[in-house]
Protein backbone atom coordinates (compact mmCIF):
# COMPACT_ATOMS: atom_id res chain seq x y z
CA UNK A 1 0.00 0.00 0.00
CA UNK A 2 1.27 3.46 -0.93
CA UNK A 3 2.41 5.76 1.91
CA UNK A 4 0.21 8.81 1.33
CA UNK A 5 1.94 10.79 4.08
CA UNK A 6 5.12 10.89 1.98
CA UNK A 7 3.40 13.35 -0.40
CA UNK A 8 4.07 16.98 0.62
CA UNK A 9 1.05 18.67 2.14
CA UNK A 10 -1.29 18.29 5.05
CA UNK A 11 -3.37 15.46 6.36
CA UNK A 12 -6.65 17.02 7.45
CA UNK A 13 -8.81 15.30 10.04
CA UNK A 14 -12.21 16.64 11.02
CA UNK A 15 -13.53 15.03 14.16
CA UNK A 16 -17.18 15.51 15.06
CA UNK A 17 -17.20 19.11 13.84
CA UNK A 18 -20.24 21.22 14.67
CA UNK A 19 -20.92 24.77 13.54
CA UNK A 20 -23.93 26.31 15.21
CA UNK A 21 -25.68 29.60 14.45
CA UNK A 22 -28.22 30.50 17.09
CA UNK A 23 -30.01 27.23 17.81
CA UNK A 24 -29.35 25.73 14.37
CA UNK A 25 -26.54 23.27 13.69
CA UNK A 26 -25.24 24.11 10.22
CA UNK A 27 -22.70 21.29 10.64
CA UNK A 28 -23.51 18.37 12.91
CA UNK A 29 -20.80 15.89 13.95
CA UNK A 30 -18.97 15.95 10.58
CA UNK A 31 -15.97 13.61 10.55
CA UNK A 32 -13.58 12.68 7.74
CA UNK A 33 -9.90 12.52 6.86
CA UNK A 34 -8.17 13.83 3.75
CA UNK A 35 -4.62 12.82 2.95
CA UNK A 36 -2.05 14.85 0.99
CA UNK A 37 -2.55 14.36 -2.73
CA UNK A 38 -6.14 13.17 -2.37
CA UNK A 39 -9.04 14.85 -4.08
CA UNK A 40 -12.26 14.68 -2.09
CA UNK A 41 -15.72 15.99 -2.76
CA UNK A 42 -18.27 17.50 -0.41
CA UNK A 43 -21.69 16.64 -1.79
CA UNK A 44 -25.09 17.75 -0.66
CA UNK A 45 -28.10 19.87 -1.56
CA UNK A 46 -28.16 23.64 -1.41
CA UNK A 47 -27.91 24.79 2.20
CA UNK A 48 -26.40 21.53 3.46
CA UNK A 49 -23.31 23.28 4.87
CA UNK A 50 -20.67 22.48 2.21
CA UNK A 51 -19.30 26.04 2.08
CA UNK A 52 -19.51 26.30 5.86
CA UNK A 53 -17.44 23.12 6.14
CA UNK A 54 -14.79 24.43 3.74
CA UNK A 55 -14.60 27.73 5.63
CA UNK A 56 -14.21 25.79 8.86
CA UNK A 57 -11.42 23.64 7.42
CA UNK A 58 -9.38 26.71 6.40
CA UNK A 59 -9.99 28.61 9.63
CA UNK A 60 -12.50 31.23 8.51
CA UNK A 61 -15.02 29.66 10.90
CA UNK A 62 -14.25 28.26 14.34
CA UNK A 63 -16.09 25.03 15.09
CA UNK A 64 -18.72 25.28 17.84
CA UNK A 65 -17.66 21.76 18.86
CA UNK A 66 -15.21 19.23 17.51
CA UNK A 67 -11.73 19.56 16.10
CA UNK A 68 -10.00 20.25 12.80
CA UNK A 69 -6.49 18.78 12.75
CA UNK A 70 -3.60 19.45 10.37
CA UNK A 71 -1.00 16.68 10.50
CA UNK A 72 -2.33 15.79 13.96
CA UNK A 73 -2.22 19.32 15.41
CA UNK A 74 -5.26 21.44 16.13
CA UNK A 75 -5.87 24.08 13.46
CA UNK A 76 -6.30 26.62 16.25
CA UNK A 77 -2.79 25.81 17.54
CA UNK A 78 -1.00 25.92 14.17
CA UNK A 79 -3.11 28.45 12.24
CA UNK A 80 -0.55 31.29 12.33
CA UNK A 81 2.12 28.91 11.06
CA UNK A 82 0.13 27.39 8.18
CA UNK A 83 -2.34 30.11 7.16
CA UNK A 84 -0.19 31.12 4.17
CA UNK A 85 -0.66 27.58 2.82
CA UNK A 86 -4.46 27.63 3.15
CA UNK A 87 -6.93 29.04 0.68
CA UNK A 88 -10.60 29.02 -0.07
CA UNK A 89 -12.04 29.88 -3.47
CA UNK A 90 -15.72 30.75 -3.05
CA UNK A 91 -18.42 29.81 -5.51
CA UNK A 92 -18.59 33.38 -6.83
CA UNK A 93 -15.40 34.92 -8.21
CA UNK A 94 -14.09 37.78 -6.08
CA UNK A 95 -11.84 39.34 -8.68
CA UNK A 96 -12.15 42.80 -10.18
CA UNK A 97 -13.34 42.53 -13.80
CA UNK A 98 -11.56 45.68 -15.03
CA UNK A 99 -8.09 44.58 -13.88
CA UNK A 100 -5.75 42.43 -15.92
CA UNK A 101 -4.77 39.00 -14.65
CA UNK A 102 -1.31 40.30 -13.67
CA UNK A 103 -2.70 43.40 -11.94
CA UNK A 104 -5.22 41.35 -9.93
CA UNK A 105 -2.60 38.85 -8.80
CA UNK A 106 -0.10 41.62 -8.00
CA UNK A 107 -2.68 43.42 -5.88
CA UNK A 108 -3.62 40.21 -4.05
CA UNK A 109 0.03 39.29 -3.48
CA UNK A 110 0.78 42.75 -2.08
CA UNK A 111 -1.98 42.23 0.51
CA UNK A 112 -0.99 38.66 1.43
CA UNK A 113 2.79 38.66 1.40
CA UNK A 114 4.83 39.99 4.32
CA UNK A 115 5.30 43.79 4.32
CA UNK A 116 9.08 43.44 3.87
CA UNK A 117 8.63 41.61 0.54
CA UNK A 118 10.56 43.40 -2.21
CA UNK A 119 8.88 44.43 -5.47
CA UNK A 120 11.17 41.99 -7.30
CA UNK A 121 10.15 39.08 -5.04
CA UNK A 122 6.50 40.04 -5.41
CA UNK A 123 6.79 40.16 -9.21
CA UNK A 124 8.54 36.75 -9.22
CA UNK A 125 5.75 35.22 -7.11
CA UNK A 126 3.08 36.67 -9.42
CA UNK A 127 4.90 35.29 -12.46
CA UNK A 128 5.14 31.88 -10.78
CA UNK A 129 1.42 31.84 -9.95
CA UNK A 130 0.45 32.97 -13.47
CA UNK A 131 2.48 30.09 -14.88
CA UNK A 132 1.15 27.59 -12.34
CA UNK A 133 -2.44 28.54 -13.18
CA UNK A 134 -1.79 28.23 -16.93
CA UNK A 135 -2.51 31.90 -17.56
CA UNK A 136 0.78 33.08 -19.11
CA UNK A 137 -0.92 33.81 -22.45
CA UNK A 138 -3.61 35.82 -20.62
CA UNK A 139 -1.45 37.83 -18.20
CA UNK A 140 -2.38 41.17 -19.86
CA UNK A 141 -6.04 40.29 -20.48
CA UNK A 142 -8.79 42.03 -18.53
CA UNK A 143 -10.60 39.60 -16.26
CA UNK A 144 -13.93 40.58 -17.81
CA UNK A 145 -12.67 39.09 -21.11
CA UNK A 146 -11.71 35.70 -19.64
CA UNK A 147 -13.73 32.52 -19.83
CA UNK A 148 -15.41 31.25 -16.65
CA UNK A 149 -12.71 28.64 -16.14
CA UNK A 150 -9.93 31.19 -16.60
CA UNK A 151 -11.60 33.52 -14.07
CA UNK A 152 -11.78 30.62 -11.62
CA UNK A 153 -8.04 30.00 -12.14
CA UNK A 154 -7.35 33.67 -11.37
CA UNK A 155 -9.43 33.26 -8.19
CA UNK A 156 -7.38 30.19 -7.25
CA UNK A 157 -4.20 32.14 -7.95
CA UNK A 158 -5.38 34.90 -5.63
CA UNK A 159 -5.74 32.33 -2.86
mmCIF file of C-alpha atoms in Angstrom:
data_model
loop_
_atom_site.group_PDB
_atom_site.id
_atom_site.type_symbol
_atom_site.label_atom_id
_atom_site.label_comp_id
_atom_site.label_asym_id
_atom_site.label_seq_id
_atom_site.Cartn_x
_atom_site.Cartn_y
_atom_site.Cartn_z
ATOM 1 C CA UNK A 1 0.000 0.000 0.000
ATOM 2 C CA UNK A 2 1.270 3.461 -0.929
ATOM 3 C CA UNK A 3 2.406 5.757 1.906
ATOM 4 C CA UNK A 4 0.208 8.809 1.328
ATOM 5 C CA UNK A 5 1.942 10.789 4.076
ATOM 6 C CA UNK A 6 5.125 10.887 1.977
ATOM 7 C CA UNK A 7 3.401 13.352 -0.398
ATOM 8 C CA UNK A 8 4.072 16.978 0.619
ATOM 9 C CA UNK A 9 1.054 18.672 2.140
ATOM 10 C CA UNK A 10 -1.288 18.293 5.047
ATOM 11 C CA UNK A 11 -3.369 15.463 6.361
ATOM 12 C CA UNK A 12 -6.650 17.021 7.451
ATOM 13 C CA UNK A 13 -8.805 15.297 10.043
ATOM 14 C CA UNK A 14 -12.207 16.636 11.024
ATOM 15 C CA UNK A 15 -13.529 15.029 14.161
ATOM 16 C CA UNK A 16 -17.183 15.509 15.063
ATOM 17 C CA UNK A 17 -17.199 19.113 13.842
ATOM 18 C CA UNK A 18 -20.244 21.221 14.674
ATOM 19 C CA UNK A 19 -20.921 24.772 13.542
ATOM 20 C CA UNK A 20 -23.930 26.313 15.207
ATOM 21 C CA UNK A 21 -25.676 29.600 14.448
ATOM 22 C CA UNK A 22 -28.225 30.503 17.088
ATOM 23 C CA UNK A 23 -30.010 27.230 17.811
ATOM 24 C CA UNK A 24 -29.346 25.733 14.369
ATOM 25 C CA UNK A 25 -26.541 23.271 13.692
ATOM 26 C CA UNK A 26 -25.237 24.108 10.216
ATOM 27 C CA UNK A 27 -22.696 21.294 10.645
ATOM 28 C CA UNK A 28 -23.507 18.368 12.908
ATOM 29 C CA UNK A 29 -20.799 15.886 13.946
ATOM 30 C CA UNK A 30 -18.973 15.946 10.583
ATOM 31 C CA UNK A 31 -15.974 13.605 10.549
ATOM 32 C CA UNK A 32 -13.578 12.684 7.739
ATOM 33 C CA UNK A 33 -9.903 12.520 6.856
ATOM 34 C CA UNK A 34 -8.173 13.829 3.747
ATOM 35 C CA UNK A 35 -4.616 12.817 2.954
ATOM 36 C CA UNK A 36 -2.052 14.848 0.988
ATOM 37 C CA UNK A 37 -2.547 14.360 -2.732
ATOM 38 C CA UNK A 38 -6.143 13.175 -2.368
ATOM 39 C CA UNK A 39 -9.040 14.852 -4.080
ATOM 40 C CA UNK A 40 -12.255 14.681 -2.088
ATOM 41 C CA UNK A 41 -15.724 15.989 -2.757
ATOM 42 C CA UNK A 42 -18.274 17.502 -0.407
ATOM 43 C CA UNK A 43 -21.688 16.640 -1.793
ATOM 44 C CA UNK A 44 -25.094 17.746 -0.664
ATOM 45 C CA UNK A 45 -28.099 19.867 -1.561
ATOM 46 C CA UNK A 46 -28.164 23.639 -1.411
ATOM 47 C CA UNK A 47 -27.914 24.792 2.197
ATOM 48 C CA UNK A 48 -26.402 21.532 3.455
ATOM 49 C CA UNK A 49 -23.307 23.277 4.866
ATOM 50 C CA UNK A 50 -20.670 22.475 2.206
ATOM 51 C CA UNK A 51 -19.298 26.038 2.077
ATOM 52 C CA UNK A 52 -19.512 26.301 5.863
ATOM 53 C CA UNK A 53 -17.437 23.116 6.144
ATOM 54 C CA UNK A 54 -14.794 24.430 3.736
ATOM 55 C CA UNK A 55 -14.602 27.735 5.626
ATOM 56 C CA UNK A 56 -14.205 25.792 8.860
ATOM 57 C CA UNK A 57 -11.416 23.637 7.419
ATOM 58 C CA UNK A 58 -9.379 26.709 6.398
ATOM 59 C CA UNK A 59 -9.986 28.605 9.631
ATOM 60 C CA UNK A 60 -12.498 31.232 8.506
ATOM 61 C CA UNK A 61 -15.024 29.660 10.901
ATOM 62 C CA UNK A 62 -14.249 28.258 14.342
ATOM 63 C CA UNK A 63 -16.095 25.027 15.087
ATOM 64 C CA UNK A 64 -18.720 25.279 17.837
ATOM 65 C CA UNK A 65 -17.656 21.758 18.865
ATOM 66 C CA UNK A 66 -15.211 19.228 17.511
ATOM 67 C CA UNK A 67 -11.728 19.564 16.102
ATOM 68 C CA UNK A 68 -9.998 20.249 12.800
ATOM 69 C CA UNK A 69 -6.487 18.778 12.750
ATOM 70 C CA UNK A 70 -3.602 19.448 10.370
ATOM 71 C CA UNK A 71 -1.004 16.679 10.503
ATOM 72 C CA UNK A 72 -2.334 15.794 13.955
ATOM 73 C CA UNK A 73 -2.216 19.316 15.414
ATOM 74 C CA UNK A 74 -5.262 21.444 16.134
ATOM 75 C CA UNK A 75 -5.868 24.076 13.461
ATOM 76 C CA UNK A 76 -6.297 26.617 16.249
ATOM 77 C CA UNK A 77 -2.792 25.811 17.540
ATOM 78 C CA UNK A 78 -1.000 25.918 14.169
ATOM 79 C CA UNK A 79 -3.107 28.450 12.242
ATOM 80 C CA UNK A 80 -0.550 31.292 12.329
ATOM 81 C CA UNK A 81 2.123 28.909 11.055
ATOM 82 C CA UNK A 82 0.127 27.390 8.176
ATOM 83 C CA UNK A 83 -2.341 30.109 7.158
ATOM 84 C CA UNK A 84 -0.193 31.116 4.169
ATOM 85 C CA UNK A 85 -0.662 27.581 2.821
ATOM 86 C CA UNK A 86 -4.458 27.631 3.152
ATOM 87 C CA UNK A 87 -6.933 29.045 0.681
ATOM 88 C CA UNK A 88 -10.602 29.024 -0.068
ATOM 89 C CA UNK A 89 -12.038 29.878 -3.468
ATOM 90 C CA UNK A 90 -15.719 30.751 -3.054
ATOM 91 C CA UNK A 91 -18.425 29.811 -5.508
ATOM 92 C CA UNK A 92 -18.585 33.381 -6.827
ATOM 93 C CA UNK A 93 -15.401 34.925 -8.210
ATOM 94 C CA UNK A 94 -14.093 37.775 -6.080
ATOM 95 C CA UNK A 95 -11.837 39.337 -8.681
ATOM 96 C CA UNK A 96 -12.147 42.804 -10.176
ATOM 97 C CA UNK A 97 -13.335 42.525 -13.797
ATOM 98 C CA UNK A 98 -11.559 45.676 -15.033
ATOM 99 C CA UNK A 99 -8.095 44.575 -13.884
ATOM 100 C CA UNK A 100 -5.748 42.432 -15.920
ATOM 101 C CA UNK A 101 -4.766 39.003 -14.647
ATOM 102 C CA UNK A 102 -1.312 40.299 -13.673
ATOM 103 C CA UNK A 103 -2.701 43.403 -11.937
ATOM 104 C CA UNK A 104 -5.224 41.353 -9.929
ATOM 105 C CA UNK A 105 -2.602 38.847 -8.799
ATOM 106 C CA UNK A 106 -0.103 41.622 -8.000
ATOM 107 C CA UNK A 107 -2.684 43.421 -5.878
ATOM 108 C CA UNK A 108 -3.623 40.208 -4.049
ATOM 109 C CA UNK A 109 0.027 39.295 -3.479
ATOM 110 C CA UNK A 110 0.784 42.749 -2.076
ATOM 111 C CA UNK A 111 -1.976 42.226 0.510
ATOM 112 C CA UNK A 112 -0.992 38.663 1.433
ATOM 113 C CA UNK A 113 2.790 38.661 1.398
ATOM 114 C CA UNK A 114 4.833 39.989 4.321
ATOM 115 C CA UNK A 115 5.300 43.787 4.323
ATOM 116 C CA UNK A 116 9.076 43.444 3.867
ATOM 117 C CA UNK A 117 8.632 41.613 0.536
ATOM 118 C CA UNK A 118 10.558 43.396 -2.211
ATOM 119 C CA UNK A 119 8.884 44.425 -5.468
ATOM 120 C CA UNK A 120 11.170 41.991 -7.298
ATOM 121 C CA UNK A 121 10.152 39.078 -5.045
ATOM 122 C CA UNK A 122 6.495 40.042 -5.407
ATOM 123 C CA UNK A 123 6.795 40.155 -9.210
ATOM 124 C CA UNK A 124 8.535 36.751 -9.223
ATOM 125 C CA UNK A 125 5.751 35.216 -7.110
ATOM 126 C CA UNK A 126 3.082 36.669 -9.418
ATOM 127 C CA UNK A 127 4.903 35.290 -12.464
ATOM 128 C CA UNK A 128 5.140 31.877 -10.777
ATOM 129 C CA UNK A 129 1.415 31.838 -9.953
ATOM 130 C CA UNK A 130 0.448 32.966 -13.466
ATOM 131 C CA UNK A 131 2.481 30.095 -14.885
ATOM 132 C CA UNK A 132 1.152 27.589 -12.339
ATOM 133 C CA UNK A 133 -2.436 28.544 -13.180
ATOM 134 C CA UNK A 134 -1.791 28.233 -16.930
ATOM 135 C CA UNK A 135 -2.512 31.904 -17.559
ATOM 136 C CA UNK A 136 0.778 33.075 -19.109
ATOM 137 C CA UNK A 137 -0.921 33.806 -22.452
ATOM 138 C CA UNK A 138 -3.614 35.818 -20.621
ATOM 139 C CA UNK A 139 -1.450 37.828 -18.203
ATOM 140 C CA UNK A 140 -2.382 41.170 -19.859
ATOM 141 C CA UNK A 141 -6.038 40.286 -20.484
ATOM 142 C CA UNK A 142 -8.790 42.033 -18.527
ATOM 143 C CA UNK A 143 -10.595 39.600 -16.256
ATOM 144 C CA UNK A 144 -13.929 40.581 -17.813
ATOM 145 C CA UNK A 145 -12.669 39.086 -21.114
ATOM 146 C CA UNK A 146 -11.710 35.698 -19.640
ATOM 147 C CA UNK A 147 -13.731 32.519 -19.830
ATOM 148 C CA UNK A 148 -15.411 31.252 -16.654
ATOM 149 C CA UNK A 149 -12.708 28.642 -16.143
ATOM 150 C CA UNK A 150 -9.929 31.191 -16.602
ATOM 151 C CA UNK A 151 -11.596 33.523 -14.066
ATOM 152 C CA UNK A 152 -11.782 30.619 -11.618
ATOM 153 C CA UNK A 153 -8.039 29.997 -12.141
ATOM 154 C CA UNK A 154 -7.352 33.673 -11.369
ATOM 155 C CA UNK A 155 -9.426 33.261 -8.191
ATOM 156 C CA UNK A 156 -7.384 30.187 -7.251
ATOM 157 C CA UNK A 157 -4.196 32.144 -7.954
ATOM 158 C CA UNK A 158 -5.380 34.896 -5.633
ATOM 159 C CA UNK A 159 -5.738 32.327 -2.857
#
